Amino acid sequence: MRARGRDIDITVFGATGYVGSLIAGYLARSGSGLRIALGGRSPTRLEAVRTTLGGRAKNWPLILADVNEPGSLEAMASRSRLVLNAVGPYTRYGPPVVAACAGRGTDYVDLTGEVPFVRRSIDQSHRRARDSGARIVHSCGFDSIPSDLTVYVLSRRAAADQAGELAATTLVLRDYSGGYAGGSVATMVELMRLASSDAAVRRMLDDPYSLSPDRGAEPDLGYQPDLPLLPGRDIAPELAGLWTSGYVMALYNTRCVRRSNALMDWAYGRRFRYTETLVMGSFPGAPLVGAMFNAGIATASRFGGHYLRLLPTGLVDRMTPAPGTGNDMGVRGHYRVETYATTTTGRRYRTTIAQAADPGYSATAVLAGESALGLVLDRDRLPDRHGVLTPAAAMGDVLLERLPAAGVGLETVGLR
């Protein structure tokens, strides 16, 4: 049943962008029967997207909304039960959309992997969203559902086996193939600029608990590196012979997962240590390549903005792909993530999540689309949590049912 006075179940805001149009297409094929709208600034471009979708989508409403016009965002949120925001970089364009949804009690989903944006969202909109009954759920694409959900599954399995709480837990990106993302490049450039010009942002990016709901309540577990260089056997015996290095999205994903733990009253445990890595291979030079890879990420994140400022104004923007553009490899793209955990009793588990689709595009369209559908269609099965949430904290069990039915591989095994 629709909320009183709301004629739209889901509005895809940014539907004319590359990822937004893929998400709209996925929802059009879902057969959900929901009333869906396409939102954006240009009626001509919105109409063009609607025309390409065909079928029942030909009757979907078009909503004109602009991040620079708060009234239009308020109107969009007032009509919608949920807004799926595909307009990035979120640090630049996201806050007014979150504020409109939080104030109107409208659920919200996005694809962000930006620590400063989510921290701002928490500080400015968490209490308001909690009071209005809105669920503001960030990071519902490839960033960060594989990270967030695999740890959630491991915690549930350990609890069911009475095997204790999670201790050392490491995500390993075993396989990845995908096209370029204009929005992702724009986001990285924006974060580098922020980090170079704002000391508070640099401290935020260095803090492993920067997205915590209560920083003072977090455990002191010592140094938790974002960019480890590890032989596979140090993670799990099953990875012996491989070398792993840091994974660039760990700078965000690890903080999202730690926030989930705190939001769920430390369901993962107070000794939960979480790391993310990327497999570099088993060839003799793999450790050196991994070290260089880590150094490149660290240098770019810390000093990249300084170098960008040396370039002529506008040159970087002209050299990089524009937001809203991309290259979806479809089923030629794929990923496989394995997350290994050792519990406080010494039991070991592995959860694998995989999709035969481009991680940043067609795979993300499934993950984000199912997140939106779950929040709308399965409301009576969601935890009684509101405010600024994570995918696991907002709808962990619902996603565990919806994603495998949508073709997402998800498997947990006990290890010797």
Coordinates of C-alpha atoms in Angstrom, one line a residue:
M1 CA 0.0 0.0 0.0
R2 CA 1.3 3.4 -0.9
A3 CA 2.0 6.0 1.8
R4 CA -0.8 8.6 1.9
G5 CA -0.4 11.4 -0.6
R6 CA 2.4 9.7 -2.6
D7 CA 1.7 8.5 -6.1
I8 CA 5.2 7.3 -6.9
D9 CA 6.8 4.2 -5.4
I10 CA 10.4 4.7 -6.7
T11 CA 11.9 7.7 -8.4
V12 CA 15.1 7.1 -10.2
F13 CA 16.8 10.5 -9.9
G14 CA 19.6 11.0 -12.5
A15 CA 17.8 8.6 -14.9
T16 CA 19.5 10.2 -17.9
G17 CA 23.0 9.4 -16.7
Y18 CA 24.7 6.1 -17.8
V19 CA 24.2 4.2 -14.5
G20 CA 20.8 5.8 -13.8
S21 CA 19.5 4.6 -17.2
L22 CA 20.7 1.0 -16.5
I23 CA 19.0 1.0 -13.1
A24 CA 15.8 2.3 -14.7
G25 CA 16.0 -0.5 -17.3
Y26 CA 16.5 -3.1 -14.6
L27 CA 13.4 -1.8 -12.7
A28 CA 11.4 -1.8 -16.0
R29 CA 12.3 -5.5 -16.5
S30 CA 11.6 -6.5 -12.8
G31 CA 7.9 -6.9 -13.3
S32 CA 7.3 -5.5 -9.9
G33 CA 4.1 -3.6 -10.8
L34 CA 5.3 -0.6 -8.9
R35 CA 4.7 3.0 -10.0
I36 CA 8.1 4.3 -11.0
A37 CA 9.2 7.8 -12.1
L38 CA 12.2 9.1 -13.9
G39 CA 13.7 12.2 -12.4
G40 CA 16.2 14.7 -13.7
R41 CA 16.7 18.3 -15.1
S42 CA 15.9 17.8 -18.8
P43 CA 12.4 16.7 -19.9
T44 CA 13.8 16.0 -23.4
R45 CA 16.5 13.6 -22.1
L46 CA 14.1 12.0 -19.6
E47 CA 11.6 11.4 -22.4
A48 CA 14.3 9.8 -24.5
V49 CA 15.2 7.4 -21.7
R50 CA 11.6 6.5 -21.1
T51 CA 11.2 5.8 -24.8
T52 CA 14.1 3.4 -24.9
L53 CA 12.7 1.4 -21.9
G54 CA 9.4 0.6 -23.7
G55 CA 6.7 -1.7 -22.3
R56 CA 5.0 -0.5 -19.1
A57 CA 7.6 2.2 -18.7
K58 CA 6.0 4.2 -21.5
N59 CA 3.5 5.4 -18.9
W60 CA 6.1 6.2 -16.1
P61 CA 5.8 9.8 -14.9
L62 CA 8.7 12.3 -15.5
I63 CA 9.7 14.5 -12.5
L64 CA 11.8 17.6 -13.1
A65 CA 14.2 18.1 -10.2
D66 CA 17.5 19.9 -9.9
V67 CA 20.1 19.8 -7.1
N68 CA 20.4 23.5 -7.3
E69 CA 16.6 24.0 -6.7
P70 CA 15.7 22.7 -3.2
G71 CA 12.0 23.2 -3.9
S72 CA 12.1 20.7 -6.8
L73 CA 13.8 18.1 -4.6
E74 CA 11.3 18.6 -1.8
A75 CA 8.5 18.1 -4.4
M76 CA 10.1 14.9 -5.7
A77 CA 10.6 13.5 -2.2
S78 CA 7.0 14.4 -1.2
R79 CA 5.6 12.4 -4.1
S80 CA 7.9 9.3 -3.7
R81 CA 8.1 6.5 -1.2
L82 CA 11.8 6.0 -2.2
V83 CA 14.3 8.1 -4.2
L84 CA 17.2 6.2 -5.9
N85 CA 19.8 8.8 -6.4
A86 CA 22.3 8.2 -9.3
V87 CA 23.6 11.8 -9.5
G88 CA 27.3 12.0 -8.5
P89 CA 29.9 12.9 -7.4
Y90 CA 27.8 12.7 -4.2
T91 CA 30.1 14.9 -2.2
R92 CA 29.2 17.7 -4.6
Y93 CA 25.6 16.9 -5.5
G94 CA 24.2 14.5 -2.9
P95 CA 23.5 16.5 0.4
P96 CA 20.4 18.4 -0.8
V97 CA 18.8 15.2 -2.1
V98 CA 19.5 13.4 1.2
A99 CA 18.1 16.4 3.2
A100 CA 14.9 16.5 1.2
C101 CA 14.3 12.8 1.7
A102 CA 15.2 12.9 5.4
G103 CA 12.8 15.8 6.0
R104 CA 9.9 14.2 4.1
G105 CA 10.2 10.7 5.6
T106 CA 11.2 9.3 2.1
D107 CA 13.5 6.3 1.9
Y108 CA 16.7 6.9 -0.1
V109 CA 19.2 4.7 -1.9
D110 CA 22.5 5.7 -3.7
L111 CA 25.7 4.3 -5.0
T112 CA 28.3 6.4 -3.1
G113 CA 31.7 5.4 -2.0
E114 CA 32.7 8.8 -0.6
V115 CA 33.6 9.1 3.1
P116 CA 33.2 12.9 3.4
F117 CA 29.7 12.8 1.8
V118 CA 28.4 10.0 4.1
R119 CA 29.9 11.7 7.2
R120 CA 28.1 14.9 6.2
S121 CA 24.9 12.9 5.6
I122 CA 25.2 11.4 9.1
D123 CA 25.9 14.7 10.8
Q124 CA 23.2 16.7 9.0
S125 CA 20.4 14.2 8.3
H126 CA 20.6 11.1 10.6
R127 CA 18.5 12.5 13.4
R128 CA 16.0 14.1 11.1
A129 CA 15.6 10.9 9.1
R130 CA 15.2 8.9 12.2
D131 CA 12.5 11.2 13.5
S132 CA 10.7 11.2 10.1
G133 CA 10.9 7.5 9.7
A134 CA 13.2 7.6 6.6
R135 CA 15.8 5.0 5.8
I136 CA 18.8 6.7 4.1
V137 CA 20.8 3.8 2.7
H138 CA 24.1 4.7 1.1
S139 CA 26.4 2.5 -1.0
C140 CA 23.9 0.1 -2.6
G141 CA 26.0 -0.8 -5.7
F142 CA 29.2 -2.7 -6.1
D143 CA 30.3 -0.2 -3.5
S144 CA 29.6 -1.5 -0.9
I145 CA 27.1 -4.4 -1.0
P146 CA 29.7 -7.2 -1.6
S147 CA 31.7 -5.9 1.4
D148 CA 28.8 -5.2 3.7
L149 CA 26.7 -8.3 2.9
T150 CA 29.4 -10.9 3.0
V151 CA 30.4 -9.8 6.5
Y152 CA 26.8 -9.8 7.6
V153 CA 26.4 -13.4 6.3
L154 CA 29.5 -14.5 8.1
S155 CA 28.2 -13.1 11.3
R156 CA 24.8 -14.8 11.0
R157 CA 26.5 -18.2 10.1
A158 CA 28.8 -17.9 13.1
A159 CA 25.9 -17.1 15.4
A160 CA 23.9 -20.0 14.1
D161 CA 26.8 -22.4 14.7
Q162 CA 27.4 -20.9 18.2
A163 CA 31.0 -20.3 17.0
G164 CA 31.5 -17.0 18.7
E165 CA 31.8 -13.5 17.2
L166 CA 33.9 -12.4 14.2
A167 CA 37.5 -11.6 14.8
A168 CA 40.0 -11.3 11.9
T169 CA 37.9 -10.8 8.7
T170 CA 39.4 -10.1 5.3
L171 CA 37.7 -9.5 2.0
V172 CA 39.7 -10.6 -1.1
L173 CA 38.8 -9.4 -4.5
R174 CA 39.7 -12.6 -6.4
D175 CA 38.5 -11.6 -9.9
Y176 CA 37.3 -8.4 -11.6
S177 CA 36.6 -7.2 -15.1
G178 CA 34.6 -4.1 -15.9
G179 CA 34.4 -1.0 -18.1
Y180 CA 35.5 2.5 -17.2
A181 CA 33.2 4.8 -15.2
G182 CA 33.1 8.5 -15.8
G183 CA 31.4 9.1 -12.5
S184 CA 34.0 7.1 -10.6
V185 CA 36.8 9.1 -12.1
A186 CA 35.0 12.4 -11.2
T187 CA 34.5 11.1 -7.7
M188 CA 38.2 10.3 -7.2
V189 CA 39.2 13.7 -8.6
E190 CA 36.8 15.4 -6.2
L191 CA 38.1 13.5 -3.2
M192 CA 41.7 14.3 -4.0
R193 CA 40.8 17.9 -4.2
L194 CA 39.0 17.8 -0.9
A195 CA 41.8 16.0 0.9
S196 CA 44.4 18.4 -0.3
S197 CA 42.6 21.5 0.8
D198 CA 40.9 20.4 4.0
A199 CA 42.8 19.0 7.0
A200 CA 39.6 17.8 8.6
V201 CA 38.9 15.7 5.5
R202 CA 42.4 14.2 5.7
R203 CA 41.9 13.2 9.3
M204 CA 38.5 11.7 8.4
L205 CA 40.1 9.6 5.7
D206 CA 42.8 8.4 8.1
D207 CA 40.3 7.4 10.8
P208 CA 39.2 3.7 10.5
Y209 CA 36.0 4.6 12.4
S210 CA 35.2 7.9 10.6
L211 CA 31.6 6.8 9.8
S212 CA 30.9 5.5 13.3
P213 CA 27.6 6.5 15.0
D214 CA 29.6 7.0 18.2
R215 CA 33.4 7.3 17.7
G216 CA 34.1 7.1 21.5
A217 CA 32.4 3.8 21.8
E218 CA 34.6 2.1 19.2
P219 CA 37.2 -0.5 20.4
D220 CA 40.9 0.3 20.3
L221 CA 42.3 -2.5 18.1
G222 CA 45.5 -0.9 17.2
Y223 CA 46.7 -0.1 13.7
Q224 CA 44.3 -1.2 11.0
P225 CA 45.9 -0.6 7.6
D226 CA 43.8 0.4 4.6
L227 CA 46.4 -0.8 2.1
P228 CA 48.0 -4.0 3.4
L229 CA 50.6 -6.1 1.5
L230 CA 50.0 -9.7 2.6
P231 CA 51.0 -13.2 1.4
G232 CA 47.7 -15.1 0.9
R233 CA 48.6 -17.6 3.6
D234 CA 48.4 -14.9 6.2
I235 CA 44.7 -14.4 5.3
A236 CA 43.8 -18.1 4.8
P237 CA 45.6 -21.3 4.0
E238 CA 43.4 -21.6 0.9
L239 CA 45.2 -18.6 -0.5
A240 CA 48.8 -20.0 -0.1
G241 CA 51.1 -19.1 -2.9
L242 CA 49.2 -15.8 -3.8
W243 CA 50.1 -12.2 -2.9
T244 CA 47.5 -9.6 -2.1
S245 CA 47.8 -5.8 -2.0
G246 CA 45.5 -3.0 -1.0
Y247 CA 42.2 -2.4 -2.7
V248 CA 41.4 1.2 -3.5
M249 CA 37.7 1.0 -2.4
A250 CA 38.8 -0.3 1.0
L251 CA 39.3 3.3 2.0
Y252 CA 35.5 3.5 2.0
N253 CA 34.2 0.0 2.3
T254 CA 36.0 -0.8 5.5
R255 CA 34.4 2.2 7.2
C256 CA 30.9 1.2 5.9
V257 CA 31.3 -2.3 7.3
R258 CA 32.5 -1.0 10.7
R259 CA 29.5 1.3 10.8
S260 CA 27.2 -1.7 10.2
N261 CA 28.7 -3.4 13.2
A262 CA 28.0 -0.4 15.4
L263 CA 24.5 0.2 14.1
M264 CA 23.6 -3.4 14.8
D265 CA 24.8 -3.2 18.5
W266 CA 28.1 -4.8 17.7
A267 CA 26.6 -7.9 16.2
Y268 CA 30.0 -8.8 14.6
G269 CA 31.8 -8.4 17.9
R270 CA 34.0 -6.0 19.8
R271 CA 37.2 -7.7 18.5
F272 CA 36.1 -7.5 14.9
R273 CA 39.0 -6.5 12.7
Y274 CA 38.2 -5.9 9.0
T275 CA 40.5 -5.6 6.0
E276 CA 40.1 -5.6 2.2
T277 CA 42.7 -6.8 -0.3
L278 CA 43.1 -7.4 -4.0
V279 CA 44.9 -10.6 -5.4
M280 CA 48.0 -9.6 -7.3
G281 CA 49.0 -13.2 -8.3
S282 CA 51.6 -15.8 -7.6
F283 CA 54.4 -14.7 -10.0
P284 CA 57.8 -13.8 -8.4
G285 CA 57.4 -10.1 -8.8
A286 CA 53.9 -10.0 -7.3
P287 CA 55.1 -8.5 -3.9
L288 CA 56.9 -5.7 -5.7
V289 CA 53.9 -4.9 -8.0
G290 CA 51.6 -5.0 -4.9
A291 CA 53.9 -2.6 -3.0
M292 CA 54.0 -0.2 -6.0
F293 CA 50.2 -0.5 -6.4
N294 CA 49.7 0.5 -2.7
A295 CA 52.2 3.4 -3.0
G296 CA 50.3 4.7 -6.0
I297 CA 47.0 4.6 -4.2
A298 CA 48.4 6.2 -1.1
T299 CA 50.2 8.9 -3.0
A300 CA 47.1 9.7 -5.1
S301 CA 44.8 9.9 -2.1
R302 CA 47.1 12.0 0.0
F303 CA 48.9 14.2 -2.5
G304 CA 46.9 14.0 -5.8
G305 CA 45.0 17.1 -5.1
H306 CA 48.2 19.1 -4.7
Y307 CA 49.3 18.1 -8.2
L308 CA 45.8 18.8 -9.6
R309 CA 46.0 22.4 -8.4
L310 CA 49.2 22.9 -10.5
L311 CA 47.3 22.2 -13.7
P312 CA 45.3 25.0 -15.5
T313 CA 41.8 25.4 -14.3
G314 CA 39.4 23.1 -16.1
L315 CA 42.1 21.1 -17.8
V316 CA 41.5 18.0 -15.5
D317 CA 37.8 18.1 -16.1
R318 CA 38.4 18.2 -19.9
M319 CA 40.9 15.3 -19.7
T320 CA 38.7 13.0 -17.6
P321 CA 35.5 11.2 -18.6
A322 CA 32.4 13.2 -17.8
P323 CA 30.1 12.0 -15.0
G324 CA 27.1 10.2 -16.5
T325 CA 29.3 8.5 -19.2
G326 CA 30.6 4.9 -19.1
N327 CA 31.3 1.7 -20.9
D328 CA 29.2 -1.3 -19.7
M329 CA 30.8 -4.6 -20.6
G330 CA 27.6 -6.5 -19.7
V331 CA 28.0 -10.2 -19.2
R332 CA 31.6 -9.9 -20.4
G333 CA 32.2 -8.1 -17.1
H334 CA 32.3 -10.0 -13.8
Y335 CA 33.6 -10.1 -10.3
R336 CA 34.1 -12.6 -7.5
V337 CA 34.7 -11.6 -3.9
E338 CA 35.7 -14.0 -1.1
T339 CA 35.5 -12.8 2.5
Y340 CA 37.3 -15.0 5.1
A341 CA 36.6 -14.8 8.8
T342 CA 38.1 -16.4 11.9
T343 CA 35.8 -16.3 14.9
T344 CA 36.7 -15.8 18.6
T345 CA 36.5 -19.6 19.1
G346 CA 38.9 -20.3 16.2
R347 CA 36.2 -21.4 13.6
R348 CA 36.8 -20.3 10.1
Y349 CA 34.4 -19.5 7.3
R350 CA 34.3 -18.1 3.8
T351 CA 31.5 -16.3 2.0
T352 CA 31.6 -15.8 -1.7
I353 CA 29.6 -13.3 -3.7
A354 CA 29.8 -13.1 -7.5
Q355 CA 28.0 -11.7 -10.6
A356 CA 28.5 -12.3 -14.3
A357 CA 28.0 -8.7 -15.1
D358 CA 30.1 -5.5 -15.2
P359 CA 30.7 -4.5 -11.5
G360 CA 30.2 -0.7 -12.0
Y361 CA 27.3 -0.9 -14.3
S362 CA 25.0 -3.9 -15.1
A363 CA 25.9 -5.6 -11.8
T364 CA 25.4 -2.4 -9.8
A365 CA 22.0 -1.9 -11.6
V366 CA 20.9 -5.3 -10.1
L367 CA 22.3 -4.5 -6.6
A368 CA 20.8 -1.0 -6.5
G369 CA 17.5 -2.0 -8.1
E370 CA 17.0 -4.9 -5.7
S371 CA 17.9 -2.7 -2.8
A372 CA 15.2 -0.2 -3.8
L373 CA 12.6 -3.0 -4.5
G374 CA 13.4 -4.5 -1.1
L375 CA 12.9 -1.3 0.8
V376 CA 9.5 -0.7 -0.9
L377 CA 8.1 -4.2 -1.3
D378 CA 9.4 -5.8 1.9
R379 CA 8.9 -3.0 4.4
D380 CA 7.1 -5.3 6.8
R381 CA 10.2 -7.5 7.0
L382 CA 12.8 -4.8 7.6
P383 CA 14.4 -4.1 11.0
D384 CA 13.0 -1.2 12.9
R385 CA 15.9 1.1 12.1
H386 CA 15.7 4.5 10.6
G387 CA 18.2 7.3 9.9
V388 CA 21.4 7.1 7.9
L389 CA 22.0 3.4 7.5
T390 CA 24.2 0.8 5.6
P391 CA 22.8 -1.9 3.4
A392 CA 23.3 -4.6 6.0
A393 CA 21.8 -2.6 8.8
A394 CA 18.8 -1.5 6.8
M395 CA 17.9 -4.7 5.0
G396 CA 20.4 -7.5 5.4
D397 CA 18.0 -10.4 5.5
V398 CA 15.9 -9.0 2.7
L399 CA 18.9 -8.8 0.4
L400 CA 19.9 -12.3 1.3
E401 CA 16.7 -13.5 -0.3
R402 CA 16.4 -11.0 -3.1
L403 CA 19.9 -11.0 -4.6
P404 CA 20.3 -14.8 -5.2
A405 CA 16.8 -14.7 -6.9
A406 CA 18.2 -12.0 -9.1
G407 CA 21.2 -14.0 -10.2
V408 CA 23.8 -12.9 -7.7
G409 CA 25.9 -15.9 -6.5
L410 CA 26.1 -16.0 -2.7
E411 CA 27.6 -19.0 -0.8
T412 CA 29.0 -19.5 2.7
V413 CA 31.1 -22.5 3.7
G414 CA 32.9 -23.6 6.9
L415 CA 36.7 -24.2 6.5
R416 CA 38.9 -26.6 8.3

